[in-house]
Short mmCIF file of C-alpha atoms and ligand atoms in Angstrom, two decimals:
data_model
loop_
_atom_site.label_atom_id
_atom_site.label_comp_id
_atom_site.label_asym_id
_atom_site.label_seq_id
_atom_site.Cartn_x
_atom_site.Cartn_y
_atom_site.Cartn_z
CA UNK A 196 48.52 39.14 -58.55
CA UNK A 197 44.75 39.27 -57.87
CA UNK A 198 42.96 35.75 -59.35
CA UNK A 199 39.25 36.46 -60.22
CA UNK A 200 36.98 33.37 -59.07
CA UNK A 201 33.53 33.04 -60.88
CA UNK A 202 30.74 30.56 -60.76
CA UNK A 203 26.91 30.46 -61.39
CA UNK A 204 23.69 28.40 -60.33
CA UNK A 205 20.73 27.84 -62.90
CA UNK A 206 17.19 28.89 -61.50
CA UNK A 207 15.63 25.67 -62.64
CA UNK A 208 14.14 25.41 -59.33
CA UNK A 209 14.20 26.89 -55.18
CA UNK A 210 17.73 26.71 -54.05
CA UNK A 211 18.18 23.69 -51.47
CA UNK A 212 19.79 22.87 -48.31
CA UNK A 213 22.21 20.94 -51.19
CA UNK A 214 22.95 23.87 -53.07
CA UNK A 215 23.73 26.00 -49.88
CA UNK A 216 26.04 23.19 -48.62
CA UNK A 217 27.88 22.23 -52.14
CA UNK A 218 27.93 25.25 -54.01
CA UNK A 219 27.13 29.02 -51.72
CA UNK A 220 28.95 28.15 -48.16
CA UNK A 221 32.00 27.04 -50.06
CA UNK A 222 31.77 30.02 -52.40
CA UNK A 223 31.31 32.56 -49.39
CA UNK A 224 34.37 30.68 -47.77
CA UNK A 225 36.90 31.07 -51.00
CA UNK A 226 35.01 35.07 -50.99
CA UNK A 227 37.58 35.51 -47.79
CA UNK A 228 40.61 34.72 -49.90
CA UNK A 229 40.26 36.28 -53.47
CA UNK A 230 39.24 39.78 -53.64
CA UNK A 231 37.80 40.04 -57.27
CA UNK A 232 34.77 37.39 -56.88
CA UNK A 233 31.96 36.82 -59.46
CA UNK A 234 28.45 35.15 -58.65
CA UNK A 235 25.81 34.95 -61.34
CA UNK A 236 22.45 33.64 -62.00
CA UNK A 237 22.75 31.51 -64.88
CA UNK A 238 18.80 31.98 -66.47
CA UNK A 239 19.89 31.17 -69.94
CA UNK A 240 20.86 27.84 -69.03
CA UNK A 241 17.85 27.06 -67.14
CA UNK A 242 15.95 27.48 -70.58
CA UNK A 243 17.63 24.61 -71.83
CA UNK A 244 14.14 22.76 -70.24
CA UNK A 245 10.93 24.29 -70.15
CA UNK A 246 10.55 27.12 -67.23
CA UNK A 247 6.83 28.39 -66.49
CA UNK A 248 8.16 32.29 -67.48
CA UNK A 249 6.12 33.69 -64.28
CA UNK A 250 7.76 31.57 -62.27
CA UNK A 251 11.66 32.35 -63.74
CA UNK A 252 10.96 35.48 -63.24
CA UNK A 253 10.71 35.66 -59.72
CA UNK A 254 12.50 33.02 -58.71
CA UNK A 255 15.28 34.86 -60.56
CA UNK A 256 14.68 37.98 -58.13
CA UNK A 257 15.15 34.97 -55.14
CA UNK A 258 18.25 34.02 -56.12
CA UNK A 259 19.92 36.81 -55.52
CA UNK A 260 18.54 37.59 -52.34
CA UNK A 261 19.16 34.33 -51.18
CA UNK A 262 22.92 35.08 -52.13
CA UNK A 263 23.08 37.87 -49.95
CA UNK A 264 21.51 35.98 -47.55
CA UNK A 265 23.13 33.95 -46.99
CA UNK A 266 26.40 35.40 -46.46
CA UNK A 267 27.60 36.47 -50.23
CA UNK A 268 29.08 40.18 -49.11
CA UNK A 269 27.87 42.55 -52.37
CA UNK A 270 30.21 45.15 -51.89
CA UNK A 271 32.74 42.75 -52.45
CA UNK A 272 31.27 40.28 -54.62
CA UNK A 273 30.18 41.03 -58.03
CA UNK A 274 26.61 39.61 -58.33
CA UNK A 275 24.33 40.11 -61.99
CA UNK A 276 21.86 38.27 -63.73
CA UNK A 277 23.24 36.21 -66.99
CA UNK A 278 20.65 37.33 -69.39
CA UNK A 279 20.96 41.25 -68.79
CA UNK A 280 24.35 40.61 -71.02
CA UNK A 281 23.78 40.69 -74.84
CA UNK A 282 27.36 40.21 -75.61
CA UNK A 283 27.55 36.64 -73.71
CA UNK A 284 25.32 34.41 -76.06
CA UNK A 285 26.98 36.46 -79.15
CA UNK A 286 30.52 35.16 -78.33
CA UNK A 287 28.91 32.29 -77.65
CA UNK A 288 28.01 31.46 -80.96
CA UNK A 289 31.54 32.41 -82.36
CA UNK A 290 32.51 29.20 -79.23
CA UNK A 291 30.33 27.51 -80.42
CA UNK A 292 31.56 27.36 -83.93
CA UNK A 293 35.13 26.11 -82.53
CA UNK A 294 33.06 23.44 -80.43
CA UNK A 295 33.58 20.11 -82.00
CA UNK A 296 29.44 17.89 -81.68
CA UNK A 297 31.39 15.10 -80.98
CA UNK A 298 33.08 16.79 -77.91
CA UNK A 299 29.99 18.34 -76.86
CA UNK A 300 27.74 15.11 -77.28
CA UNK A 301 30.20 13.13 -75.23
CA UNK A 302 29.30 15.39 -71.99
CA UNK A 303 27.92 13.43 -69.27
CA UNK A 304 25.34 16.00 -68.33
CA UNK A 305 23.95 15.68 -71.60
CA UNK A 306 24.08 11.93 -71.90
CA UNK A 307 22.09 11.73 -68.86
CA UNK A 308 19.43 14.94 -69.01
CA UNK A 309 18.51 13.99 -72.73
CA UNK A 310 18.28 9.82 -72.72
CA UNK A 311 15.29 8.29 -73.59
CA UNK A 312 13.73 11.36 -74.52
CA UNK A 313 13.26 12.24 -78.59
CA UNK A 314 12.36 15.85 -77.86
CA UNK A 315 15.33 17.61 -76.21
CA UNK A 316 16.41 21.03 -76.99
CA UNK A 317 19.51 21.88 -79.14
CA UNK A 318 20.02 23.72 -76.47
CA UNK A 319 21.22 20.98 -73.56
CA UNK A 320 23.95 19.99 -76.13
CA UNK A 321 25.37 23.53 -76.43
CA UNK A 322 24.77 24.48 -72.63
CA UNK A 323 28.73 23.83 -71.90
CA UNK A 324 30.13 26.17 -74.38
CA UNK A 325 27.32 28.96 -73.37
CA UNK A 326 28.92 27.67 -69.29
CA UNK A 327 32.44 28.56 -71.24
CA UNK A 328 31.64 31.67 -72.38
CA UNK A 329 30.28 32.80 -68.88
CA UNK A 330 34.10 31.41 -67.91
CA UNK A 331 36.07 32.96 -70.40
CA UNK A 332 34.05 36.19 -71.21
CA UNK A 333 36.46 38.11 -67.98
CA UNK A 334 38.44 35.48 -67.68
CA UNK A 335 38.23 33.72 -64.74
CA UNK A 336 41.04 31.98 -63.13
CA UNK A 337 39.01 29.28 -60.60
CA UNK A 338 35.73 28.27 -61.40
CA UNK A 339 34.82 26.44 -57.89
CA UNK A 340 32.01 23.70 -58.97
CA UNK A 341 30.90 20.07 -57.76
CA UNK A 342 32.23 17.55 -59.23
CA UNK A 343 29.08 17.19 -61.79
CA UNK A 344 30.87 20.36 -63.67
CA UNK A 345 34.23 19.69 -63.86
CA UNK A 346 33.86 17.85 -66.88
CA UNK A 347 32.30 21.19 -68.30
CA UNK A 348 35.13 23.41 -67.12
CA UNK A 349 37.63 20.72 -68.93
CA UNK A 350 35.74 21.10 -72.03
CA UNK A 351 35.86 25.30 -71.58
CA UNK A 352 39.98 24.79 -71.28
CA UNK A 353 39.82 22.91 -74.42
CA UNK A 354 37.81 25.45 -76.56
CA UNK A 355 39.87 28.40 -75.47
CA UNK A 356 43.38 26.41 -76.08
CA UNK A 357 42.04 25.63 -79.77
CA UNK A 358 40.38 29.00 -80.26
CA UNK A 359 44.39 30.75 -79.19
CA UNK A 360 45.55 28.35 -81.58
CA UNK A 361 44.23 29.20 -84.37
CA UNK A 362 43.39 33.05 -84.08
CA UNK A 363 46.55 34.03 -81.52
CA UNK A 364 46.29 34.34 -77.50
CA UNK A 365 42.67 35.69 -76.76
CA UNK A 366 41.56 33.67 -73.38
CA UNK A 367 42.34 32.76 -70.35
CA UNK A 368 42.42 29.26 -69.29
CA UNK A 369 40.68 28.08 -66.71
CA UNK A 370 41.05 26.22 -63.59
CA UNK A 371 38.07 23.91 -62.06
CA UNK A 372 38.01 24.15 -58.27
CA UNK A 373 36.47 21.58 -56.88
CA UNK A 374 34.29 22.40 -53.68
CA UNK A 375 32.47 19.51 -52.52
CA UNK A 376 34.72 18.61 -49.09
CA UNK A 377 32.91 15.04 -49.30
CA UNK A 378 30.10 16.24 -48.76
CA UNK A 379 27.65 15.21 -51.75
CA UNK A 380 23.74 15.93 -49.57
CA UNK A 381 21.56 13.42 -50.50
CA UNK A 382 17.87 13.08 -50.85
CA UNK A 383 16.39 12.78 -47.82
CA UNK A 384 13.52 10.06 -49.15
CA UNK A 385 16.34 8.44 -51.36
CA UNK A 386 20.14 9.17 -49.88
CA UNK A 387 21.45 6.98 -52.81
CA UNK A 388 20.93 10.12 -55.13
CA UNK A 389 21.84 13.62 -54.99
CA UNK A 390 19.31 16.34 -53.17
CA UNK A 391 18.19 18.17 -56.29
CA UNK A 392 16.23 21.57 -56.70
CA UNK A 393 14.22 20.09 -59.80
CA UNK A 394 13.44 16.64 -58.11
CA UNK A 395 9.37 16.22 -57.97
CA UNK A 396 8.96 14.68 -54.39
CA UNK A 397 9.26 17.87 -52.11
CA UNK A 398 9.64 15.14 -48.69
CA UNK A 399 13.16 14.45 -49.94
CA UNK A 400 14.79 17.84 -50.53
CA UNK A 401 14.85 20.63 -47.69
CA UNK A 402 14.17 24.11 -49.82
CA UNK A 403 16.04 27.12 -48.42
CA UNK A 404 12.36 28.41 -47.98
CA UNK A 405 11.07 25.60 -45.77
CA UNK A 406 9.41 26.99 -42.37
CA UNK A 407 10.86 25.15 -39.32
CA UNK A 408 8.13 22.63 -38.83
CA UNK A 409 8.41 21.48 -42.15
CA UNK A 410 12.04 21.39 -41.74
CA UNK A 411 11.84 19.17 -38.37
CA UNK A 412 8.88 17.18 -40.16
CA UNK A 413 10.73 16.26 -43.68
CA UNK A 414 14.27 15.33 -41.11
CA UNK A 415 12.04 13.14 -39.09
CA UNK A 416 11.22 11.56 -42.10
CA UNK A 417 14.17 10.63 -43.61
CA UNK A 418 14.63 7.03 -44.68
CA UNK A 419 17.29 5.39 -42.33
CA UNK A 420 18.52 1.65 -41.56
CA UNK A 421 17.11 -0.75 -39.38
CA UNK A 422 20.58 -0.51 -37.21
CA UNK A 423 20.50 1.16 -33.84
CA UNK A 424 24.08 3.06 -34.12
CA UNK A 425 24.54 6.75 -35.31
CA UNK A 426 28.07 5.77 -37.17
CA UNK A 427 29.26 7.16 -40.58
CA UNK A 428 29.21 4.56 -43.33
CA UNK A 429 28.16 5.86 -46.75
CA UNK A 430 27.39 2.11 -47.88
CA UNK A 431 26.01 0.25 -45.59
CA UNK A 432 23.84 3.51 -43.61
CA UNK A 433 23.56 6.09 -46.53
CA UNK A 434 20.50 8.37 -44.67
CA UNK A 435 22.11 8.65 -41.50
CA UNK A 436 25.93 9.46 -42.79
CA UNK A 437 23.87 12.38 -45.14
CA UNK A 438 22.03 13.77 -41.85
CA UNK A 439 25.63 13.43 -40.29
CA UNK A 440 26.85 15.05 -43.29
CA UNK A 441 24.30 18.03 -42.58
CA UNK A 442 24.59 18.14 -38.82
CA UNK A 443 28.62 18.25 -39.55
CA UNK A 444 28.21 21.61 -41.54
CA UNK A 445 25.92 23.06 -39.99
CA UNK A 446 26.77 22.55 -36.78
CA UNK A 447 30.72 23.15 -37.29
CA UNK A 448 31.31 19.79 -34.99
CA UNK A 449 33.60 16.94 -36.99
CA UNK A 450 31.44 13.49 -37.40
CA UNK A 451 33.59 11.96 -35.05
CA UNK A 452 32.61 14.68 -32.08
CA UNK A 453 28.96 14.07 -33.75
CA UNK A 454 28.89 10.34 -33.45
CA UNK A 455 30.84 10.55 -29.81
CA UNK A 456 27.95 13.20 -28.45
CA UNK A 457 24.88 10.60 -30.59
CA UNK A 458 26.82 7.19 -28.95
CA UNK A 459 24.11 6.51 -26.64
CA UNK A 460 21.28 8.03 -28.29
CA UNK A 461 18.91 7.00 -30.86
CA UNK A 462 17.65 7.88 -34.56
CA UNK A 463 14.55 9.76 -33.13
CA UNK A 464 16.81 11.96 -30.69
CA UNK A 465 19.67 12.53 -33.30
CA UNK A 466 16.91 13.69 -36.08
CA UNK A 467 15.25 16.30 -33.80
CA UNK A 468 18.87 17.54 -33.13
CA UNK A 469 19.63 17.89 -36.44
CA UNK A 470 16.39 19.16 -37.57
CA UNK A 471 16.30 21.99 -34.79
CA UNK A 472 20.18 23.27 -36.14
CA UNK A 473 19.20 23.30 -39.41
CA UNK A 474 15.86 24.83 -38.67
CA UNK A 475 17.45 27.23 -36.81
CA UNK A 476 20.12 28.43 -39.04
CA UNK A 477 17.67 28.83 -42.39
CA UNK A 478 15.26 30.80 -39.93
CA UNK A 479 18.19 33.48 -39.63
CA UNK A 480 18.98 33.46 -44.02
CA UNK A 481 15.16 33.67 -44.25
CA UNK A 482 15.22 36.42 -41.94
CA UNK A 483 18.21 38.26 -43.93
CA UNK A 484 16.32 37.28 -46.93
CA UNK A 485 12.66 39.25 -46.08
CA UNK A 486 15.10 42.19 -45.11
CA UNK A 487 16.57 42.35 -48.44
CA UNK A 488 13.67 41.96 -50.13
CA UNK A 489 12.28 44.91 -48.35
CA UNK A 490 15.49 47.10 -48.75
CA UNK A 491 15.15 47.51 -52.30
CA UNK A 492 18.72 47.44 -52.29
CA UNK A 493 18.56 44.59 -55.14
CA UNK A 494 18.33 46.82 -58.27
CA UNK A 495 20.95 48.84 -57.08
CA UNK A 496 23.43 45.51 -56.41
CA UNK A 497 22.43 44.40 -60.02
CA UNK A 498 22.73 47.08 -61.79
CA UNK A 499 26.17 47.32 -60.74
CA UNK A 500 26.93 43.75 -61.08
CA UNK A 501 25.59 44.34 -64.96
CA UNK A 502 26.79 47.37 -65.61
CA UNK A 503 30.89 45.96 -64.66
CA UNK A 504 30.33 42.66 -66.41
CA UNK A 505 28.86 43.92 -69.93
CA UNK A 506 31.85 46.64 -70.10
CA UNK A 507 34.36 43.21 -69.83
CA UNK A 508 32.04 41.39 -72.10
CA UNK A 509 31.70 44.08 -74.82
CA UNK A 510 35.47 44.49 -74.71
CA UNK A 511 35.79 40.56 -75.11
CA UNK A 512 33.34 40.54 -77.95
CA UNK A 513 35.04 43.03 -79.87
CA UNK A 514 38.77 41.33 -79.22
CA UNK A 515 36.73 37.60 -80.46
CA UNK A 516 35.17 39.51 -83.49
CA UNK A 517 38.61 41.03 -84.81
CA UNK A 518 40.51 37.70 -84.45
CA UNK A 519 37.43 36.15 -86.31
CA UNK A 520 37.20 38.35 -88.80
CA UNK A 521 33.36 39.70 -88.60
CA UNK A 522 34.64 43.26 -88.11
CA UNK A 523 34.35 46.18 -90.96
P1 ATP B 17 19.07 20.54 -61.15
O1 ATP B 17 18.10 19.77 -60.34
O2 ATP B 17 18.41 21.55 -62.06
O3 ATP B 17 20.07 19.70 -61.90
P2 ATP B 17 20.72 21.01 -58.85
O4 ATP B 17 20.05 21.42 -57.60
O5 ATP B 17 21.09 19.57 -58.97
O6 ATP B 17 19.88 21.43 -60.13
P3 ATP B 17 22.79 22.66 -60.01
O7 ATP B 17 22.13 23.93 -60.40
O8 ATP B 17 23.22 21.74 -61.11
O9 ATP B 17 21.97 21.90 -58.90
O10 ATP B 17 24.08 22.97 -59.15
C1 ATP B 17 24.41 24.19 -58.59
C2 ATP B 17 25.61 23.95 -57.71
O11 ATP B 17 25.18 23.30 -56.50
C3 ATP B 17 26.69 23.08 -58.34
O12 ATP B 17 27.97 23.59 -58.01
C4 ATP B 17 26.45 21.72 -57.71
O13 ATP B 17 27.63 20.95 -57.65
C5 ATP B 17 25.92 22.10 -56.31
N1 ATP B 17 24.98 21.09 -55.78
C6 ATP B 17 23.77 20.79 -56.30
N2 ATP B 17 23.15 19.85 -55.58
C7 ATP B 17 24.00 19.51 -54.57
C8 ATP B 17 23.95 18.56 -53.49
N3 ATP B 17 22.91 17.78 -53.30
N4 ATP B 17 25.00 18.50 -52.65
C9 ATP B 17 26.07 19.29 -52.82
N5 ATP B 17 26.19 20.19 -53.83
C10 ATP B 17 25.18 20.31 -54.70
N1 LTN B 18 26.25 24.55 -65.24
C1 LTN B 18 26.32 25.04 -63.88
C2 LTN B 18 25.88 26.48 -63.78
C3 LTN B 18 26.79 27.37 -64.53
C4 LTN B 18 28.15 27.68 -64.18
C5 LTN B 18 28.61 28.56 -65.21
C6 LTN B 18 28.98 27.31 -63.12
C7 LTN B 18 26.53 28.04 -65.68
N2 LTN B 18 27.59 28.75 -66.09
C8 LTN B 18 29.92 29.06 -65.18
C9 LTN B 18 30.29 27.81 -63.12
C10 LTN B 18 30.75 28.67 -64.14
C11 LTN B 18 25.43 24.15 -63.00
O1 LTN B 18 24.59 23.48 -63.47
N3 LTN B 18 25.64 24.19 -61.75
#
């Protein structure tokens, strides 16, 4: 039987060299296995903090190139903008009211993106059950996320389990798939934390939209150790296992082959090499990427991508609101 895989990213910034490496390569690798495959932009949950609405818009538009661009086949894979659904924040709400605050409070996510702070939208605290409904709306057997999620995904099993207790078998549930092969990229300025598309300091985080001198420039720059060796050690060197970690990916070559071929060189040598592969391969998705955007083919992908999704939605809705109740 087919198994329908579905996940999203939130435009809350460019995508990064992270992003492409955690979340799209391993996405376009399970889009060889499963043939019913679902790839979204998740712009309602990047309202959960303040987006400049010029800027959403666009970047919005990016995403989905950079998708394609990257190697996401839309002929195959169904690709649609979260917002253009009306029917996904209305079950939400009905989630929502089978969503207990002291399950939802207790997410890490939220722990972390609202301490300290007194202002913080409503809206961070009910971002996982809006994340369920995107899950459960066509019901999605593998949700492949990084490890940051899969707390998220456990809470979405949880909600539809009580929600087919109590009003009789309505939703699938879920299984997280967990994509990250080891390979967490770090920040390039600080490899002790995670590269991350809303991080202020540009130096440490490679943008898929970086030219190839800035590329080479921001590599040359990353903070290593004072040791001469090129060897893998996550504790003790943390900036040269990430560039390692990149080179490995990008490259195809193991770290072992990596530190065999790097044995005898040094850091300066081993960052031009992997600042000229990386270079090279975003200089071929950029290329893809200007040719999409100049094919005008991306109304035509997202229209159908919006058109399937709200027919499964509606027909969700509808299902939710009889079991509810809220039905004439
Ligand atoms: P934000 O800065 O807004 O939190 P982000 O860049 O950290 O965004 P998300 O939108 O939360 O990323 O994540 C999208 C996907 O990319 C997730 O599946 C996440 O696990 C993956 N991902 C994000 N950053 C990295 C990284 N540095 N290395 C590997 N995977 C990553
Ligand atoms: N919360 C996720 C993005 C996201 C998602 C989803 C992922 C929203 N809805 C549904 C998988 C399935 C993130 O921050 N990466």
């Amino acid at each position: 039987m087919s198994k329908r895989i579905l996940t999203g990213l939130k435009p809350t910034g460019e995508l990064t060299l992270g992003n492409y490496i955690g979340a799209i390569l391993p996405f376009i690798e399970m889009q060889k296995d499963f043939d019913d495959v679902f790839l979204f932009v998740a712009d309602l949950h990047a309202l959960t903090v303040y987006q400049d609405p010029k800027v959403l818009r666009d970047r919005i538009k990016r995403f989905v190139a950079m998708y394609v661009a990257c190697g996401v086949d839309p002929e195959k894979t169904t690709i649609y903008i979260q917002s253009e659904n009306e029917y996904i924040p209305a079950i939400s709400w009905i989630l929502e009211c089978n969503t207990y605050y002291g399950e939802a409070s207790r997410m890490i996510q939220f722990k972390e993106k609202s301490k300290g702070k007194e202002n913080f939208s409503v809206g961070l605290l009910t971002y996982p059950v809006l994340m369920a409904t995107d899950i459960l709306f066509c019901d999605a057997d593998y949700v492949p996320v990084g490890e940051d999620q899969k707390q998220h995904v456990e809470l979405t099993r949880d909600i539809a389990e009580r929600f087919n207790r109590l009003y009789g078998e309505t939703f699938k549930i879920p299984i997280p798939y967990i994509t990250e092969r080891g390979t967490k990229i770090k920040d390039l300025k600080d490899p002790t934390k995670k590269m991350s598309k809303s991080e202020e300091n540009p130096n440490g985080v490679i943008s898929m939209y970086d030219d190839k001198n800035t590329i080479i420039k921001k590599i040359k720059g990353a903070t290593t150790d004072s040791d001469m060796t090129i060897k893998f050690d996550e504790e003790k060197k943390p900036g040269i296992s990430n560039l390692l970690n990149i080179a490995s990916v990008i490259s195809g070559k193991s770290i072992e082959e990596l530190e065999k071929e790097f044995a005898d060189k040094n850091y300066g040598e081993f960052k031009s090499y992997v600042g000229e592969v990386t270079a090279n391969r975003l200089e071929e998705i950029q290329k893809k990427y200007n040719d999409i955007i100049a094919s005008g083919e991306l109304d035509r992908i997202l229209d159908k991508g919006a058109e399937k999704t709200r027919k499964l939605a509606k027909e969700k809705f509808q299902t939710v609101k009889e079991k509810v109740g809220t039905i004439r």
